[in-house]
Short mmCIF file of C-alpha atoms in Angstrom, two decimals:
data_model
loop_
_atom_site.label_atom_id
_atom_site.label_comp_id
_atom_site.label_asym_id
_atom_site.label_seq_id
_atom_site.Cartn_x
_atom_site.Cartn_y
_atom_site.Cartn_z
CA UNK A 47 9.87 -106.96 -36.93
CA UNK A 48 11.07 -106.32 -33.46
CA UNK A 49 9.78 -103.22 -31.61
CA UNK A 50 11.67 -101.66 -28.72
CA UNK A 51 9.83 -99.67 -26.06
CA UNK A 52 11.52 -96.96 -23.96
CA UNK A 53 10.99 -97.51 -20.31
CA UNK A 54 8.48 -95.18 -18.61
CA UNK A 55 11.02 -94.18 -16.02
CA UNK A 56 13.28 -92.63 -18.64
CA UNK A 57 10.36 -90.70 -20.17
CA UNK A 58 9.52 -89.19 -16.79
CA UNK A 59 13.11 -88.15 -16.37
CA UNK A 60 13.04 -86.38 -19.77
CA UNK A 61 9.80 -84.64 -18.87
CA UNK A 62 11.26 -83.37 -15.64
CA UNK A 63 14.22 -82.09 -17.58
CA UNK A 64 11.97 -80.00 -19.85
CA UNK A 65 9.60 -78.58 -17.24
CA UNK A 66 12.05 -78.09 -14.35
CA UNK A 67 13.37 -74.67 -13.14
CA UNK A 68 15.74 -72.70 -15.41
CA UNK A 69 19.38 -72.48 -14.48
CA UNK A 70 20.49 -69.48 -12.29
CA UNK A 71 22.49 -67.89 -15.12
CA UNK A 72 19.45 -67.69 -17.40
CA UNK A 73 17.39 -66.02 -14.64
CA UNK A 74 20.09 -63.43 -14.05
CA UNK A 75 20.21 -62.57 -17.74
CA UNK A 76 16.43 -62.05 -17.76
CA UNK A 77 16.56 -59.73 -14.73
CA UNK A 78 19.33 -57.70 -16.34
CA UNK A 79 17.24 -57.30 -19.47
CA UNK A 80 14.23 -56.10 -17.49
CA UNK A 81 16.41 -53.65 -15.53
CA UNK A 82 17.92 -52.20 -18.71
CA UNK A 83 14.48 -51.71 -20.21
CA UNK A 84 13.30 -49.93 -17.02
CA UNK A 85 16.31 -47.59 -16.94
CA UNK A 86 15.91 -46.80 -20.65
CA UNK A 87 12.25 -45.92 -20.12
CA UNK A 88 13.04 -43.61 -17.20
CA UNK A 89 15.82 -41.90 -19.16
CA UNK A 90 13.49 -41.38 -22.12
CA UNK A 91 10.79 -39.83 -19.89
CA UNK A 92 13.31 -37.51 -18.25
CA UNK A 93 14.60 -36.32 -21.63
CA UNK A 94 11.09 -35.63 -22.86
CA UNK A 95 10.15 -33.57 -19.78
CA UNK A 96 13.43 -31.83 -19.06
CA UNK A 97 11.88 -28.31 -19.39
CA UNK A 98 9.06 -29.06 -16.95
CA UNK A 99 11.44 -30.56 -14.38
CA UNK A 100 13.78 -27.57 -14.61
CA UNK A 101 10.85 -25.16 -14.17
CA UNK A 102 9.63 -27.15 -11.17
CA UNK A 103 13.05 -27.04 -9.50
CA UNK A 104 13.33 -23.28 -10.16
CA UNK A 105 9.89 -22.59 -8.69
CA UNK A 106 10.68 -24.62 -5.58
CA UNK A 107 13.98 -22.77 -5.12
CA UNK A 108 12.33 -19.37 -5.64
CA UNK A 109 9.43 -20.01 -3.27
CA UNK A 110 11.17 -18.83 -0.07
CA UNK A 111 12.40 -15.58 -1.64
CA UNK A 112 9.00 -14.88 -3.20
CA UNK A 113 7.21 -15.29 0.10
CA UNK A 114 9.64 -12.86 1.71
CA UNK A 115 9.14 -10.32 -1.07
CA UNK A 116 5.38 -10.44 -0.64
CA UNK A 117 5.66 -9.09 2.87
CA UNK A 118 4.82 -5.39 2.58
CA UNK A 119 7.59 -3.05 3.67
CA UNK A 120 9.80 -6.07 4.32
CA UNK A 121 8.09 -7.18 7.56
CA UNK A 122 6.46 -10.53 8.32
CA UNK A 123 2.73 -10.98 7.94
CA UNK A 124 2.33 -11.32 11.70
CA UNK A 125 3.74 -7.82 12.19
CA UNK A 126 2.56 -6.20 8.94
CA UNK A 127 -1.11 -7.11 9.26
CA UNK A 128 -1.78 -5.14 12.47
CA UNK A 129 0.16 -2.15 11.14
CA UNK A 130 -1.72 -2.15 7.87
CA UNK A 131 -5.04 -2.51 9.67
CA UNK A 132 -4.23 0.76 11.41
CA UNK A 133 -2.95 2.35 8.18
CA UNK A 134 0.57 2.77 9.55
CA UNK A 135 3.81 1.74 7.87
CA UNK A 136 7.16 0.80 9.40
CA UNK A 137 8.27 4.42 9.60
CA UNK A 138 4.99 5.68 11.08
CA UNK A 139 3.75 7.21 7.81
CA UNK A 140 0.06 6.68 7.20
CA UNK A 141 -0.54 4.43 4.20
CA UNK A 142 -3.25 5.20 1.71
CA UNK A 143 -4.30 2.12 -0.22
CA UNK A 144 -5.80 2.58 -3.64
CA UNK A 145 -6.77 0.82 -6.82
CA UNK A 146 -7.58 -2.88 -6.68
CA UNK A 147 -5.66 -3.36 -3.48
CA UNK A 148 -6.75 -5.26 -0.42
CA UNK A 149 -5.91 -3.24 2.70
CA UNK A 150 -5.37 -6.43 4.69
CA UNK A 151 -2.59 -7.40 2.29
CA UNK A 152 -1.12 -3.91 2.17
CA UNK A 153 0.04 -3.53 -1.42
CA UNK A 154 -1.74 -2.05 -4.39
CA UNK A 155 -1.52 -4.18 -7.51
CA UNK A 156 -1.87 -2.06 -10.61
CA UNK A 157 -2.18 -3.84 -13.91
CA UNK A 158 -0.84 -2.02 -16.93
CA UNK A 159 -0.99 -4.12 -20.09
CA UNK A 160 1.50 -6.99 -19.58
CA UNK A 161 3.24 -5.36 -16.62
CA UNK A 162 2.36 -6.15 -13.02
CA UNK A 163 3.78 -3.84 -10.39
CA UNK A 164 3.03 -2.86 -6.80
CA UNK A 165 2.58 0.68 -5.62
CA UNK A 166 1.98 2.14 -2.17
CA UNK A 167 0.73 5.72 -2.25
CA UNK A 168 1.68 7.88 0.71
CA UNK A 169 -0.82 10.38 2.06
CA UNK A 170 0.65 13.71 3.17
CA UNK A 171 -1.81 16.22 4.59
CA UNK A 172 -1.27 19.97 4.90
CA UNK A 173 -3.35 23.08 5.48
CA UNK A 174 -4.52 23.69 1.92
CA UNK A 175 -3.23 20.79 -0.12
CA UNK A 176 -2.77 17.09 0.28
CA UNK A 177 -0.76 14.76 -1.90
CA UNK A 178 -0.97 11.07 -2.47
CA UNK A 179 1.91 9.93 -4.67
CA UNK A 180 2.19 6.30 -5.61
CA UNK A 181 5.45 4.65 -4.53
CA UNK A 182 6.72 1.34 -5.73
CA UNK A 183 7.35 -1.34 -3.14
CA UNK A 184 9.72 -3.39 -5.28
CA UNK A 185 13.01 -2.60 -6.98
CA UNK A 186 12.11 -4.30 -10.23
CA UNK A 187 8.98 -5.15 -12.19
CA UNK A 188 8.72 -8.78 -13.22
CA UNK A 189 6.79 -10.08 -16.21
CA UNK A 190 6.42 -13.87 -16.23
CA UNK A 191 5.71 -16.12 -19.23
CA UNK A 192 5.45 -19.90 -19.41
CA UNK A 193 9.10 -20.41 -20.24
CA UNK A 194 11.06 -17.36 -19.10
CA UNK A 195 11.06 -14.42 -16.68
CA UNK A 196 11.83 -10.91 -17.94
CA UNK A 197 12.86 -8.25 -15.40
CA UNK A 198 12.35 -4.55 -16.09
CA UNK A 199 14.09 -1.98 -13.90
CA UNK A 200 11.96 1.10 -13.18
CA UNK A 201 13.40 4.56 -12.88
CA UNK A 202 13.05 6.27 -9.51
CA UNK A 203 12.10 9.93 -9.37
CA UNK A 204 12.45 11.59 -5.98
CA UNK A 205 9.48 13.84 -5.37
CA UNK A 206 9.18 16.42 -2.63
CA UNK A 207 5.80 17.05 -1.06
CA UNK A 208 5.51 20.62 0.15
CA UNK A 209 3.15 21.82 2.84
CA UNK A 210 1.61 24.89 1.26
CA UNK A 211 -0.89 27.70 1.48
CA UNK A 212 -2.39 29.60 -1.40
CA UNK A 213 -1.61 33.23 -2.02
CA UNK A 214 -3.87 35.77 -3.65
CA UNK A 215 -2.74 34.93 -7.19
CA UNK A 216 -3.47 31.25 -6.77
CA UNK A 217 0.18 30.17 -6.57
CA UNK A 218 1.04 28.24 -3.42
CA UNK A 219 3.85 29.13 -1.04
CA UNK A 220 5.51 26.99 1.58
CA UNK A 221 4.42 27.40 5.18
CA UNK A 222 6.90 27.96 7.97
CA UNK A 223 7.46 25.86 11.05
CA UNK A 224 6.53 22.22 11.18
CA UNK A 225 4.17 22.52 8.21
CA UNK A 226 6.99 23.85 6.03
CA UNK A 227 9.12 20.72 6.19
CA UNK A 228 10.05 18.95 2.95
CA UNK A 229 9.39 15.22 2.80
CA UNK A 230 11.12 13.05 0.21
CA UNK A 231 8.67 10.66 -1.43
CA UNK A 232 10.36 8.34 -3.95
CA UNK A 233 8.07 7.42 -6.82
CA UNK A 234 8.94 4.63 -9.23
CA UNK A 235 7.56 4.66 -12.74
CA UNK A 236 6.96 1.06 -13.79
CA UNK A 237 8.98 1.35 -17.01
CA UNK A 238 12.39 2.99 -17.40
CA UNK A 239 11.70 6.62 -18.31
CA UNK A 240 14.53 6.56 -20.84
CA UNK A 241 12.57 3.96 -22.77
CA UNK A 242 9.10 5.36 -22.07
CA UNK A 243 9.04 9.07 -21.11
CA UNK A 244 6.50 9.79 -18.35
CA UNK A 245 3.28 11.76 -18.71
CA UNK A 246 2.00 14.22 -16.11
CA UNK A 247 -1.74 14.61 -16.61
CA UNK A 248 -3.12 17.74 -14.90
CA UNK A 249 -6.85 17.71 -14.16
CA UNK A 250 -8.54 20.61 -12.34
CA UNK A 251 -11.89 19.74 -10.82
CA UNK A 252 -14.59 21.20 -8.59
CA UNK A 253 -17.64 19.87 -6.78
CA UNK A 254 -20.73 19.55 -8.98
CA UNK A 255 -23.21 16.78 -9.92
CA UNK A 256 -21.09 15.73 -12.93
CA UNK A 257 -17.75 15.66 -11.10
CA UNK A 258 -17.57 12.01 -10.04
CA UNK A 259 -18.94 10.58 -13.35
CA UNK A 260 -16.51 12.63 -15.43
CA UNK A 261 -13.51 11.83 -13.23
CA UNK A 262 -14.51 8.16 -13.45
CA UNK A 263 -14.48 8.25 -17.26
CA UNK A 264 -11.11 9.99 -17.43
CA UNK A 265 -9.57 7.82 -14.72
CA UNK A 266 -10.42 4.55 -16.41
CA UNK A 267 -9.06 5.95 -19.68
CA UNK A 268 -5.73 6.72 -17.98
CA UNK A 269 -5.69 3.19 -16.55
CA UNK A 270 -4.71 2.03 -20.04
CA UNK A 271 -1.71 4.40 -20.19
CA UNK A 272 1.73 3.39 -18.90
CA UNK A 273 4.19 5.63 -17.04
CA UNK A 274 1.54 8.18 -16.16
CA UNK A 275 1.07 10.28 -13.02
CA UNK A 276 -2.35 11.88 -12.61
CA UNK A 277 -2.26 15.25 -10.83
CA UNK A 278 -5.80 16.03 -9.66
CA UNK A 279 -6.25 19.51 -8.17
CA UNK A 280 -9.52 20.43 -6.46
CA UNK A 281 -10.99 23.91 -6.23
CA UNK A 282 -11.47 23.71 -2.47
CA UNK A 283 -9.72 24.54 0.78
CA UNK A 284 -8.92 20.86 1.38
CA UNK A 285 -9.13 17.72 -0.66
CA UNK A 286 -12.51 16.00 -0.47
CA UNK A 287 -13.15 12.45 0.69
CA UNK A 288 -15.36 11.61 -2.31
CA UNK A 289 -12.59 12.42 -4.83
CA UNK A 290 -9.94 10.69 -2.72
CA UNK A 291 -12.06 7.54 -2.52
CA UNK A 292 -12.62 7.53 -6.28
CA UNK A 293 -8.93 8.00 -7.11
CA UNK A 294 -7.98 5.15 -4.79
CA UNK A 295 -10.61 2.91 -6.36
CA UNK A 296 -9.53 3.60 -9.95
CA UNK A 297 -5.92 2.75 -9.14
CA UNK A 298 -4.04 5.13 -11.47
CA UNK A 299 -0.96 6.58 -9.69
CA UNK A 300 -2.06 10.04 -8.60
CA UNK A 301 -1.22 13.17 -6.66
CA UNK A 302 -4.21 14.90 -5.08
CA UNK A 303 -3.87 18.62 -4.36
CA UNK A 304 -6.20 21.44 -3.36
CA UNK A 305 -5.95 25.04 -4.60
CA UNK A 306 -9.07 27.18 -4.11
CA UNK A 307 -9.88 30.05 -6.42
CA UNK A 308 -8.87 33.35 -4.77
CA UNK A 309 -11.82 35.13 -3.18
CA UNK A 310 -11.65 38.22 -5.40
CA UNK A 311 -12.32 36.14 -8.52
CA UNK A 312 -15.29 34.25 -7.07
CA UNK A 313 -17.37 37.43 -7.19
CA UNK A 314 -16.99 37.81 -10.96
CA UNK A 315 -19.86 36.86 -13.25
CA UNK A 316 -17.49 34.91 -15.54
CA UNK A 317 -14.99 33.16 -13.30
CA UNK A 318 -11.46 32.07 -14.30
CA UNK A 319 -12.24 28.51 -13.29
CA UNK A 320 -9.33 26.05 -13.02
CA UNK A 321 -6.54 28.64 -13.12
CA UNK A 322 -5.41 28.29 -9.50
CA UNK A 323 -5.61 24.51 -9.90
CA UNK A 324 -3.39 24.42 -12.96
CA UNK A 325 -0.88 26.88 -11.51
CA UNK A 326 -0.63 24.71 -8.40
CA UNK A 327 0.04 21.65 -10.57
CA UNK A 328 2.74 23.54 -12.49
CA UNK A 329 4.37 24.41 -9.18
CA UNK A 330 4.31 20.74 -8.15
CA UNK A 331 5.87 19.65 -11.45
CA UNK A 332 8.65 22.23 -11.16
CA UNK A 333 9.48 20.90 -7.70
CA UNK A 334 9.25 17.19 -8.48
CA UNK A 335 9.66 16.36 -12.18
CA UNK A 336 12.64 16.67 -14.50
CA UNK A 337 11.53 14.92 -17.70
CA UNK A 338 8.47 13.89 -19.64
CA UNK A 339 5.45 15.85 -20.85
CA UNK A 340 2.69 17.75 -19.05
CA UNK A 341 -0.82 17.90 -20.45
CA UNK A 342 -3.93 19.71 -19.23
CA UNK A 343 -6.63 17.04 -19.43
CA UNK A 344 -9.95 18.45 -18.21
CA UNK A 345 -12.40 15.93 -16.79
CA UNK A 346 -15.18 16.90 -19.23
CA UNK A 347 -13.28 15.71 -22.33
CA UNK A 348 -12.98 12.37 -24.12
CA UNK A 349 -9.54 11.13 -25.18
CA UNK A 350 -8.22 8.68 -27.75
CA UNK A 351 -5.42 6.53 -26.30
CA UNK A 352 -3.26 7.27 -29.36
CA UNK A 353 -2.95 10.85 -28.17
CA UNK A 354 -1.13 9.91 -24.97
CA UNK A 355 1.46 7.86 -26.82
CA UNK A 356 2.14 10.77 -29.18
CA UNK A 357 2.60 13.17 -26.26
CA UNK A 358 5.55 11.30 -24.76
CA UNK A 359 8.26 12.65 -27.05
CA UNK A 360 7.36 16.37 -27.16
CA UNK A 361 10.57 18.41 -27.25
CA UNK A 362 9.08 21.86 -26.52
CA UNK A 363 5.43 22.48 -27.38
CA UNK A 364 2.99 20.34 -29.37
CA UNK A 365 -0.40 21.36 -30.80
CA UNK A 366 -3.31 19.35 -32.23
CA UNK A 367 -7.08 19.65 -32.96
CA UNK A 368 -9.89 19.40 -30.41
CA UNK A 369 -13.39 18.40 -31.49
CA UNK A 370 -16.79 19.79 -30.45
CA UNK A 371 -15.47 23.30 -29.82
CA UNK A 372 -17.49 26.45 -30.65
CA UNK A 373 -19.70 26.90 -33.70
CA UNK A 374 -17.03 25.38 -35.97
CA UNK A 375 -17.13 22.16 -33.91
CA UNK A 376 -13.32 22.04 -33.99
CA UNK A 377 -10.40 24.13 -32.79
CA UNK A 378 -7.11 23.54 -34.59
CA UNK A 379 -3.96 25.08 -36.00
CA UNK A 380 -4.17 25.75 -39.74
CA UNK A 381 -1.38 23.76 -41.35
CA UNK A 382 -0.03 24.13 -44.87
CA UNK A 383 3.02 22.23 -46.10
CA UNK A 384 3.79 21.19 -42.54
CA UNK A 385 3.81 24.77 -41.18
CA UNK A 386 1.30 26.60 -38.98
CA UNK A 387 -0.18 29.50 -40.94
CA UNK A 388 -2.95 30.44 -38.50
CA UNK A 389 -5.63 29.07 -36.19
CA UNK A 390 -9.17 27.86 -36.86
CA UNK A 391 -11.50 28.53 -33.93
CA UNK A 392 -15.03 29.83 -33.47
CA UNK A 393 -13.80 32.65 -31.21
CA UNK A 394 -10.49 34.34 -31.93
CA UNK A 395 -10.95 37.25 -29.53
CA UNK A 396 -7.65 38.87 -30.44
CA UNK A 397 -5.75 35.89 -29.07
CA UNK A 398 -2.31 35.08 -30.43
CA UNK A 399 -2.84 31.38 -29.69
CA UNK A 400 -6.60 30.72 -30.05
CA UNK A 401 -6.50 27.11 -28.85
CA UNK A 402 -8.54 24.97 -26.49
CA UNK A 403 -6.96 23.88 -23.21
CA UNK A 404 -6.83 20.28 -24.46
CA UNK A 405 -5.15 21.28 -27.73
CA UNK A 406 -1.51 21.57 -26.65
CA UNK A 407 1.14 19.92 -24.45
CA UNK A 408 4.47 21.12 -23.05
CA UNK A 409 7.76 19.38 -22.33
CA UNK A 410 8.74 19.37 -18.65
CA UNK A 411 12.29 20.39 -19.55
CA UNK A 412 10.98 23.31 -21.60
CA UNK A 413 8.78 24.37 -18.66
CA UNK A 414 11.88 24.45 -16.46
CA UNK A 415 13.52 26.79 -18.96
CA UNK A 416 10.58 29.21 -18.48
CA UNK A 417 10.43 29.58 -14.67
CA UNK A 418 7.87 32.42 -14.80
CA UNK A 419 5.40 30.62 -17.04
CA UNK A 420 1.93 30.38 -15.52
CA UNK A 421 -1.73 30.80 -16.39
CA UNK A 422 -3.44 34.21 -16.00
CA UNK A 423 -6.71 34.80 -14.13
CA UNK A 424 -8.39 36.11 -17.27
CA UNK A 425 -11.50 34.20 -18.41
CA UNK A 426 -11.25 33.11 -22.03
CA UNK A 427 -7.56 33.94 -22.27
CA UNK A 428 -6.07 31.26 -20.00
CA UNK A 429 -4.55 29.20 -22.84
CA UNK A 430 -3.31 32.23 -24.74
CA UNK A 431 -1.77 33.76 -21.63
CA UNK A 432 0.02 30.55 -20.66
CA UNK A 433 1.48 30.01 -24.14
CA UNK A 434 2.58 33.65 -24.25
CA UNK A 435 4.39 33.11 -20.94
CA UNK A 436 6.43 30.38 -22.65
CA UNK A 437 7.84 32.81 -25.20
CA UNK A 438 10.14 33.16 -26.98
CA UNK A 439 8.31 30.44 -28.90
CA UNK A 440 8.64 30.10 -32.64
CA UNK A 441 5.69 28.45 -34.41
CA UNK A 442 8.20 26.59 -36.56
CA UNK A 443 9.34 24.80 -33.40
CA UNK A 444 5.82 23.64 -32.53
CA UNK A 445 5.30 19.93 -33.13
CA UNK A 446 2.11 18.99 -34.97
CA UNK A 447 0.52 15.82 -33.62
CA UNK A 448 -2.54 13.85 -34.74
CA UNK A 449 -1.10 13.12 -38.18
CA UNK A 450 -0.10 16.69 -38.90
CA UNK A 451 -3.35 17.98 -37.37
CA UNK A 452 -5.56 15.94 -39.70
CA UNK A 453 -7.16 13.80 -36.97
CA UNK A 454 -9.24 14.55 -33.88
CA UNK A 455 -7.97 12.59 -30.88
CA UNK A 456 -9.76 14.53 -28.14
CA UNK A 457 -13.29 15.91 -27.91
CA UNK A 458 -14.88 18.45 -25.59
CA UNK A 459 -17.85 16.22 -24.84
CA UNK A 460 -18.89 18.10 -21.63
CA UNK A 461 -21.72 16.34 -19.83
CA UNK A 462 -25.15 17.97 -19.72
CA UNK A 463 -25.56 20.25 -16.73
CA UNK A 464 -27.73 18.78 -14.02
CA UNK A 465 -29.53 20.55 -11.17
CA UNK A 466 -28.63 19.63 -7.58
CA UNK A 467 -30.40 16.55 -6.21
CA UNK A 468 -33.39 17.30 -3.95
CA UNK A 469 -33.06 16.51 -0.26
CA UNK A 470 -34.16 13.00 0.73
CA UNK A 471 -37.27 12.66 2.89
CA UNK A 472 -35.63 10.79 5.79
CA UNK A 473 -38.92 10.27 7.60
CA UNK A 474 -40.26 8.36 4.63
CA UNK A 475 -37.07 6.63 3.47
CA UNK A 476 -35.07 6.36 6.70
CA UNK A 477 -33.43 2.97 7.13
CA UNK A 478 -33.46 2.22 3.40
CA UNK A 479 -30.65 2.07 0.85
CA UNK A 480 -31.55 5.57 -0.35
CA UNK A 481 -29.83 7.13 2.66
CA UNK A 482 -26.45 5.82 1.49
CA UNK A 483 -27.26 6.14 -2.19
CA UNK A 484 -27.92 9.87 -2.02
CA UNK A 485 -24.48 10.44 -0.47
CA UNK A 486 -23.11 9.99 -4.02
CA UNK A 487 -25.20 12.88 -5.28
CA UNK A 488 -24.57 16.62 -5.20
#
């Protein structure tokens, strides 16, 4: 048998043919395949993250406008900072910063549930009363979520701050001359008042050891209430720095007034305390408010938040129980089949409306229809006299809140009376923290 061997040279040629470089066409096809895979991967990633990319582009586009909006009063930081450090705005009006604000930034940020809005109270001083009404620095309130932005348009109410003096009956009158000028102070409620009627909370107060603690409790309660304006009226010739500082710190939009008790009533054994304060607040509401509800909320009471929400839609007058009043421990209308048949109170005293001051509320529109309505300087008969001044008033028209007067949503808790603090021995404690600490005491 004959065996044929292939020459080695031919085998080497075959080996080179197998291990040599691929043709150019095959390489091009491979690169095209890799490129298609890369493009497909990028397209897939873009599709999966389309929402995040859109949000990123929107945020980048909105950044310049947001930085411009953050400048208080529409001026750059370089100009605004020195003005705010001096407490002066663009128009020369002194700015009064309150709440959780940082004076160096110049805008008060008030948080109310899910709404964030900026307010700038203006301080207007006069001879016997001073007002500090919160004003919004933006035209719209913006609530931001992770995927969308909702814009709520507030309603603007133009308020007029009057320079006033107090007459003998405790009702203020405008001064003449430069002090009698009327200044327009626009105030923006954070939510449209057509959707959420505003509340005007009237709180008379006077200097005593319990004043600051009780105002603190009430103020932080009102901090949970939307569309509220707190009207605090002091029984003094001028507003006090301690109350002003507290109101600014709490951050609830407020108006601070002063209406001292007339001198002839201070000599009485039982004084008509708070009457001049409330009458001054009623005067302010008549001059500045057109809608909503007014409520006399004394600083020595405790309030359930449900009460404030029920007060918003009062058409004329609403009544409801108050706890911890008199020997019966409650003051309330007597209701049978949805109708008031009488009043349950530990002291009737011949009153037609034997109610506690915290047991009724009045519509602002209804108050305007009774221009002569005010509170009398008659101890024990302040509530009765005010409700009588609202007549004609049919009890059938009175709205019964607190589940038809079956719940107690406010209590007359009244802090225990405390004696004045003794004077600090400055020789012994001078240079210590007690010097500043005792400034909080009365």
